[in-house]
Amino acid sequence: MKTTLSADGTKLAYDVRGDGPVLIYITGAICFRTFRPVVADAKAFAAEFTVYTYDRRGRGDSADAPVYDVAREVEDIEAIIDAAGGKAHIYGHSSGAVLALEAALRLPHKIDRVVIYDASYVHDAQERDSYAALSRQVGSLLDRGENGRAIKRFLQDIGMPRLFVHLLPLVPGWTTMKSLAPTLRYDIALTEELPPLDRLTAIEVPVRVVVGGRSPAGLLDVARRVAEAIPGPDALVLHGQDHMVSAKALIPVLRESLLGNREPDHKRIGER
């Protein structure tokens, strides 16, 4: 484990694997850098990149601040980029994809290219209303110290497979996940509104928008609209993949999008 400080003095813990161009991996809700799926992804990506995984603030071995602001999380990304030498590629998953887009907007001089997977904004007004209700339910459970129930309620309502949610307490790392459950409020704050398409049109960094073919329909709609707003190619659908994308399926996309190798054989949204 290595550490660095964000602009507000918050300690950030991170790990480094591999050799090659620098890739900062920004994880989604309830993930942390030593979580087995995150470690497995990082090890796979390390075949092509120097991979930096870090605990987002309030998680794992990183510290936190009393008040949450997305700007602080972007400063955290900048601190990791600086620790990596001052320039990096970015890969963001789920709410981490939303952060990756914010970083692309605010740190264009420090980011080479970006790949996002299943950016988890709400996709319409109806989902925004139901998500607000979910936010209240999760907040109430967290206020009562029922962290495990808060995690399960959140994951079930955003469409994670029931079997996956049911088996979570048996997964190594469940105790850590429960301890960082209060950061669900951060992920909800990042994703509770529709994609800010007007702002996203200002992104100058190359961004590859990717979505799982078996992900919730709302995420495919979000991917299409985000890709239309950002200059670049159409959204790429990884058929057979859901929100928990496999590293094996993703590596060809990272290779092509970040290193300029041959484009992988996957269909765009709307293609038959």
Short mmCIF file of C-alpha atoms in Angstrom, two decimals:
data_model
loop_
_atom_site.label_atom_id
_atom_site.label_comp_id
_atom_site.label_asym_id
_atom_site.label_seq_id
_atom_site.Cartn_x
_atom_site.Cartn_y
_atom_site.Cartn_z
CA MET A 1 0.00 0.00 0.00
CA LYS A 2 1.11 3.53 -0.84
CA THR A 3 -0.47 6.80 0.23
CA THR A 4 -0.76 10.35 -1.00
CA LEU A 5 -2.70 13.44 0.06
CA SER A 6 -5.57 15.07 -1.79
CA ALA A 7 -5.79 18.87 -2.08
CA ASP A 8 -7.84 19.12 1.13
CA GLY A 9 -5.35 16.97 3.08
CA THR A 10 -7.36 13.74 2.92
CA LYS A 11 -5.14 10.65 2.91
CA LEU A 12 -5.65 8.34 -0.07
CA ALA A 13 -4.43 4.74 -0.16
CA TYR A 14 -3.47 3.16 -3.47
CA ASP A 15 -1.73 0.15 -5.03
CA VAL A 16 0.30 -0.13 -8.23
CA ARG A 17 0.58 -3.16 -10.53
CA GLY A 18 2.04 -3.85 -13.94
CA ASP A 19 4.20 -2.06 -16.45
CA GLY A 20 3.17 0.16 -19.34
CA PRO A 21 1.05 3.29 -19.81
CA VAL A 22 -0.54 4.50 -16.57
CA LEU A 23 -4.20 3.57 -16.05
CA ILE A 24 -6.17 4.90 -13.07
CA TYR A 25 -9.05 2.54 -12.18
CA ILE A 26 -12.02 4.31 -10.56
CA THR A 27 -14.40 1.86 -8.93
CA GLY A 28 -18.14 2.08 -8.30
CA ALA A 29 -20.33 1.79 -5.22
CA ILE A 30 -19.23 -0.44 -2.32
CA CYS A 31 -15.92 -1.29 -3.99
CA PHE A 32 -12.47 -0.84 -2.49
CA ARG A 33 -8.99 -1.48 -3.78
CA THR A 34 -8.43 -4.83 -1.98
CA PHE A 35 -11.87 -6.25 -2.86
CA ARG A 36 -11.27 -9.51 -4.73
CA PRO A 37 -13.09 -8.53 -7.95
CA VAL A 38 -11.18 -5.23 -8.06
CA VAL A 39 -7.87 -6.99 -7.46
CA ALA A 40 -8.67 -9.54 -10.19
CA ASP A 41 -9.49 -6.73 -12.64
CA ALA A 42 -6.32 -4.83 -11.76
CA LYS A 43 -4.15 -7.92 -12.22
CA ALA A 44 -5.70 -8.55 -15.64
CA PHE A 45 -5.30 -4.91 -16.74
CA ALA A 46 -1.68 -4.98 -15.53
CA ALA A 47 -0.78 -7.16 -18.52
CA GLU A 48 -1.13 -4.01 -20.64
CA PHE A 49 -0.88 -1.08 -18.22
CA THR A 50 0.63 0.23 -15.01
CA VAL A 51 -2.60 0.07 -13.01
CA TYR A 52 -3.34 2.36 -10.08
CA THR A 53 -6.22 1.24 -7.86
CA TYR A 54 -7.18 3.44 -4.93
CA ASP A 55 -9.66 3.59 -2.11
CA ARG A 56 -12.08 6.40 -2.83
CA ARG A 57 -12.47 8.70 0.15
CA GLY A 58 -14.33 7.12 3.05
CA ARG A 59 -13.36 3.62 1.94
CA GLY A 60 -10.78 1.05 2.97
CA ASP A 61 -7.53 2.68 4.04
CA SER A 62 -8.37 6.16 2.75
CA ALA A 63 -9.61 8.91 5.04
CA ASP A 64 -12.65 11.16 4.60
CA ALA A 65 -13.85 14.71 5.15
CA PRO A 66 -16.93 15.90 7.06
CA VAL A 67 -18.75 17.22 3.97
CA TYR A 68 -18.99 15.44 0.60
CA ASP A 69 -18.51 17.27 -2.69
CA VAL A 70 -17.84 15.75 -6.10
CA ALA A 71 -15.10 18.34 -6.57
CA ARG A 72 -13.16 16.71 -3.71
CA GLU A 73 -13.35 13.33 -5.46
CA VAL A 74 -12.01 14.89 -8.66
CA GLU A 75 -9.16 16.34 -6.60
CA ASP A 76 -8.55 12.82 -5.30
CA ILE A 77 -8.22 11.57 -8.88
CA GLU A 78 -5.80 14.40 -9.60
CA ALA A 79 -3.72 13.43 -6.56
CA ILE A 80 -3.46 9.83 -7.80
CA ILE A 81 -2.54 11.05 -11.30
CA ASP A 82 0.16 13.25 -9.78
CA ALA A 83 1.47 10.30 -7.76
CA ALA A 84 1.64 8.38 -11.05
CA GLY A 85 3.73 11.06 -12.75
CA GLY A 86 1.22 13.74 -13.73
CA LYS A 87 -0.51 12.16 -16.76
CA ALA A 88 -2.70 9.06 -17.06
CA HIS A 89 -5.46 7.16 -18.82
CA ILE A 90 -8.68 6.68 -16.83
CA TYR A 91 -11.07 3.74 -16.59
CA GLY A 92 -14.26 4.29 -14.60
CA HIS A 93 -16.97 1.77 -13.76
CA SER A 94 -20.57 2.62 -12.72
CA SER A 95 -20.48 5.67 -10.41
CA GLY A 96 -16.73 5.62 -11.07
CA ALA A 97 -17.59 6.25 -14.73
CA VAL A 98 -19.46 9.39 -13.68
CA LEU A 99 -16.35 10.51 -11.77
CA ALA A 100 -14.20 9.73 -14.81
CA LEU A 101 -16.35 12.08 -16.91
CA GLU A 102 -16.09 14.79 -14.25
CA ALA A 103 -12.32 14.35 -14.25
CA ALA A 104 -12.23 14.60 -18.05
CA LEU A 105 -14.09 17.90 -17.80
CA ARG A 106 -11.96 19.36 -15.02
CA LEU A 107 -8.51 17.83 -15.64
CA PRO A 108 -8.06 17.70 -19.42
CA HIS A 109 -4.38 18.64 -19.11
CA LYS A 110 -3.67 15.58 -16.95
CA ILE A 111 -5.76 12.90 -18.68
CA ASP A 112 -4.81 11.23 -21.97
CA ARG A 113 -7.86 9.07 -22.74
CA VAL A 114 -10.89 7.73 -20.88
CA VAL A 115 -12.95 4.54 -21.01
CA ILE A 116 -16.20 4.37 -19.06
CA TYR A 117 -18.42 1.35 -18.47
CA ASP A 118 -22.11 1.51 -17.45
CA ALA A 119 -22.14 5.16 -16.32
CA SER A 120 -24.94 4.93 -13.80
CA TYR A 121 -26.88 8.19 -14.10
CA VAL A 122 -30.65 7.85 -13.87
CA HIS A 123 -32.10 7.78 -17.39
CA ASP A 124 -35.50 9.48 -17.07
CA ALA A 125 -37.71 11.45 -14.69
CA GLN A 126 -39.53 8.36 -13.43
CA GLU A 127 -36.27 6.67 -12.48
CA ARG A 128 -35.08 9.90 -10.86
CA ASP A 129 -38.16 9.89 -8.62
CA SER A 130 -37.79 6.22 -7.66
CA TYR A 131 -34.08 6.75 -7.05
CA ALA A 132 -34.90 9.64 -4.70
CA ALA A 133 -37.17 7.29 -2.76
CA LEU A 134 -34.37 4.71 -2.66
CA SER A 135 -32.00 7.40 -1.38
CA ARG A 136 -34.34 8.11 1.52
CA GLN A 137 -34.67 4.41 2.34
CA VAL A 138 -30.92 3.84 2.22
CA GLY A 139 -30.29 6.96 4.29
CA SER A 140 -32.77 5.81 6.93
CA LEU A 141 -31.11 2.38 7.19
CA LEU A 142 -27.67 3.97 7.46
CA ASP A 143 -28.89 6.35 10.17
CA ARG A 144 -30.02 3.32 12.17
CA GLY A 145 -26.68 1.59 11.68
CA GLU A 146 -28.18 -1.13 9.47
CA ASN A 147 -25.36 -0.98 6.95
CA GLY A 148 -25.79 -4.48 5.55
CA ARG A 149 -29.47 -3.93 4.84
CA ALA A 150 -28.67 -0.56 3.26
CA ILE A 151 -26.22 -2.21 0.85
CA LYS A 152 -28.66 -4.94 -0.09
CA ARG A 153 -31.53 -2.51 -0.61
CA PHE A 154 -29.39 -0.28 -2.81
CA LEU A 155 -28.04 -3.11 -4.97
CA GLN A 156 -31.42 -4.80 -5.40
CA ASP A 157 -33.09 -1.58 -6.43
CA ILE A 158 -30.47 -0.67 -9.03
CA GLY A 159 -30.97 -4.04 -10.72
CA MET A 160 -28.16 -6.26 -9.46
CA PRO A 161 -29.00 -9.99 -9.71
CA ARG A 162 -30.91 -11.21 -6.63
CA LEU A 163 -28.63 -14.22 -6.21
CA PHE A 164 -25.56 -11.96 -6.20
CA VAL A 165 -27.11 -9.73 -3.52
CA HIS A 166 -28.26 -12.71 -1.46
CA LEU A 167 -24.77 -14.24 -1.44
CA LEU A 168 -22.89 -11.03 -0.64
CA PRO A 169 -22.60 -11.77 3.11
CA LEU A 170 -20.62 -14.90 2.19
CA VAL A 171 -18.13 -12.95 0.07
CA PRO A 172 -14.68 -12.18 1.53
CA GLY A 173 -14.69 -8.46 2.19
CA TRP A 174 -18.32 -8.22 3.36
CA THR A 175 -17.24 -6.81 6.73
CA THR A 176 -15.27 -4.08 4.96
CA MET A 177 -18.17 -3.39 2.62
CA LYS A 178 -20.49 -2.85 5.57
CA SER A 179 -18.02 -0.44 7.15
CA LEU A 180 -17.95 1.74 4.04
CA ALA A 181 -21.70 1.61 3.43
CA PRO A 182 -22.10 5.30 4.42
CA THR A 183 -20.32 6.19 1.16
CA LEU A 184 -23.44 5.00 -0.66
CA ARG A 185 -24.62 8.56 -0.06
CA TYR A 186 -21.70 9.74 -2.21
CA ASP A 187 -22.55 7.38 -5.06
CA ILE A 188 -26.19 8.39 -4.94
CA ALA A 189 -25.20 12.08 -5.06
CA LEU A 190 -23.13 11.33 -8.18
CA THR A 191 -25.87 9.46 -10.03
CA GLU A 192 -29.24 10.84 -8.86
CA GLU A 193 -29.69 13.21 -11.82
CA LEU A 194 -29.97 12.77 -15.58
CA PRO A 195 -26.70 12.88 -17.53
CA PRO A 196 -25.52 16.54 -17.76
CA LEU A 197 -25.37 16.40 -21.55
CA ASP A 198 -24.82 20.14 -22.04
CA ARG A 199 -21.74 19.98 -19.82
CA LEU A 200 -20.46 16.76 -21.37
CA THR A 201 -20.33 18.38 -24.81
CA ALA A 202 -17.38 20.43 -23.48
CA ILE A 203 -15.19 17.35 -22.94
CA GLU A 204 -12.07 17.54 -25.07
CA VAL A 205 -10.36 14.35 -23.87
CA PRO A 206 -11.08 11.26 -26.03
CA VAL A 207 -13.74 9.18 -24.25
CA ARG A 208 -14.90 5.66 -25.13
CA VAL A 209 -18.39 4.94 -23.83
CA VAL A 210 -19.03 1.24 -23.18
CA VAL A 211 -22.11 -0.54 -21.84
CA GLY A 212 -23.07 -4.13 -21.16
CA GLY A 213 -25.54 -5.75 -23.50
CA ARG A 214 -27.18 -7.43 -20.49
CA SER A 215 -27.04 -4.33 -18.29
CA PRO A 216 -30.34 -2.63 -17.33
CA ALA A 217 -32.06 -0.95 -20.27
CA GLY A 218 -31.72 2.43 -18.61
CA LEU A 219 -27.94 2.17 -18.68
CA LEU A 220 -27.98 1.43 -22.42
CA ASP A 221 -30.11 4.55 -22.92
CA VAL A 222 -27.69 6.60 -20.81
CA ALA A 223 -24.71 5.25 -22.76
CA ARG A 224 -26.30 6.19 -26.08
CA ARG A 225 -27.05 9.75 -24.98
CA VAL A 226 -23.68 10.30 -23.33
CA ALA A 227 -21.87 9.03 -26.43
CA GLU A 228 -23.94 11.34 -28.64
CA ALA A 229 -23.02 14.32 -26.44
CA ILE A 230 -19.26 13.68 -26.36
CA PRO A 231 -17.30 14.03 -29.60
CA GLY A 232 -16.18 10.56 -30.70
CA PRO A 233 -17.55 7.16 -31.71
CA ASP A 234 -20.93 5.71 -30.81
CA ALA A 235 -21.37 3.79 -27.57
CA LEU A 236 -19.93 0.29 -27.69
CA VAL A 237 -22.10 -2.62 -26.48
CA LEU A 238 -20.35 -5.62 -24.97
CA HIS A 239 -22.87 -8.33 -25.71
CA GLY A 240 -23.17 -11.03 -23.06
CA GLN A 241 -21.84 -8.70 -20.36
CA ASP A 242 -23.88 -7.26 -17.49
CA HIS A 243 -23.00 -4.58 -14.95
CA MET A 244 -20.29 -6.84 -13.50
CA VAL A 245 -18.22 -6.83 -16.69
CA SER A 246 -15.42 -9.36 -17.01
CA ALA A 247 -11.88 -8.10 -17.40
CA LYS A 248 -11.35 -10.53 -20.28
CA ALA A 249 -14.13 -8.85 -22.26
CA LEU A 250 -12.93 -5.37 -21.36
CA ILE A 251 -9.20 -5.66 -22.05
CA PRO A 252 -9.54 -5.56 -25.89
CA VAL A 253 -11.58 -2.36 -25.51
CA LEU A 254 -8.98 -0.77 -23.23
CA ARG A 255 -6.23 -1.84 -25.62
CA GLU A 256 -7.95 -0.37 -28.68
CA SER A 257 -9.34 2.76 -27.01
CA LEU A 258 -6.30 3.74 -24.94
CA LEU A 259 -3.40 2.31 -26.91
CA GLY A 260 -4.78 2.71 -30.42
CA ASN A 261 -4.70 -0.97 -31.35
CA ARG A 262 -7.26 -2.59 -33.65
CA GLU A 263 -10.87 -1.98 -32.75
CA PRO A 264 -12.54 -4.98 -31.07
CA ASP A 265 -15.33 -6.83 -32.84
CA HIS A 266 -18.38 -5.55 -30.97
CA LYS A 267 -21.52 -3.86 -32.20
CA ARG A 268 -22.55 -0.25 -31.59
CA ILE A 269 -25.88 0.62 -30.08
CA GLY A 270 -28.47 0.44 -32.83
CA GLU A 271 -26.53 -1.99 -35.04
CA ARG A 272 -27.98 -5.39 -35.90
#
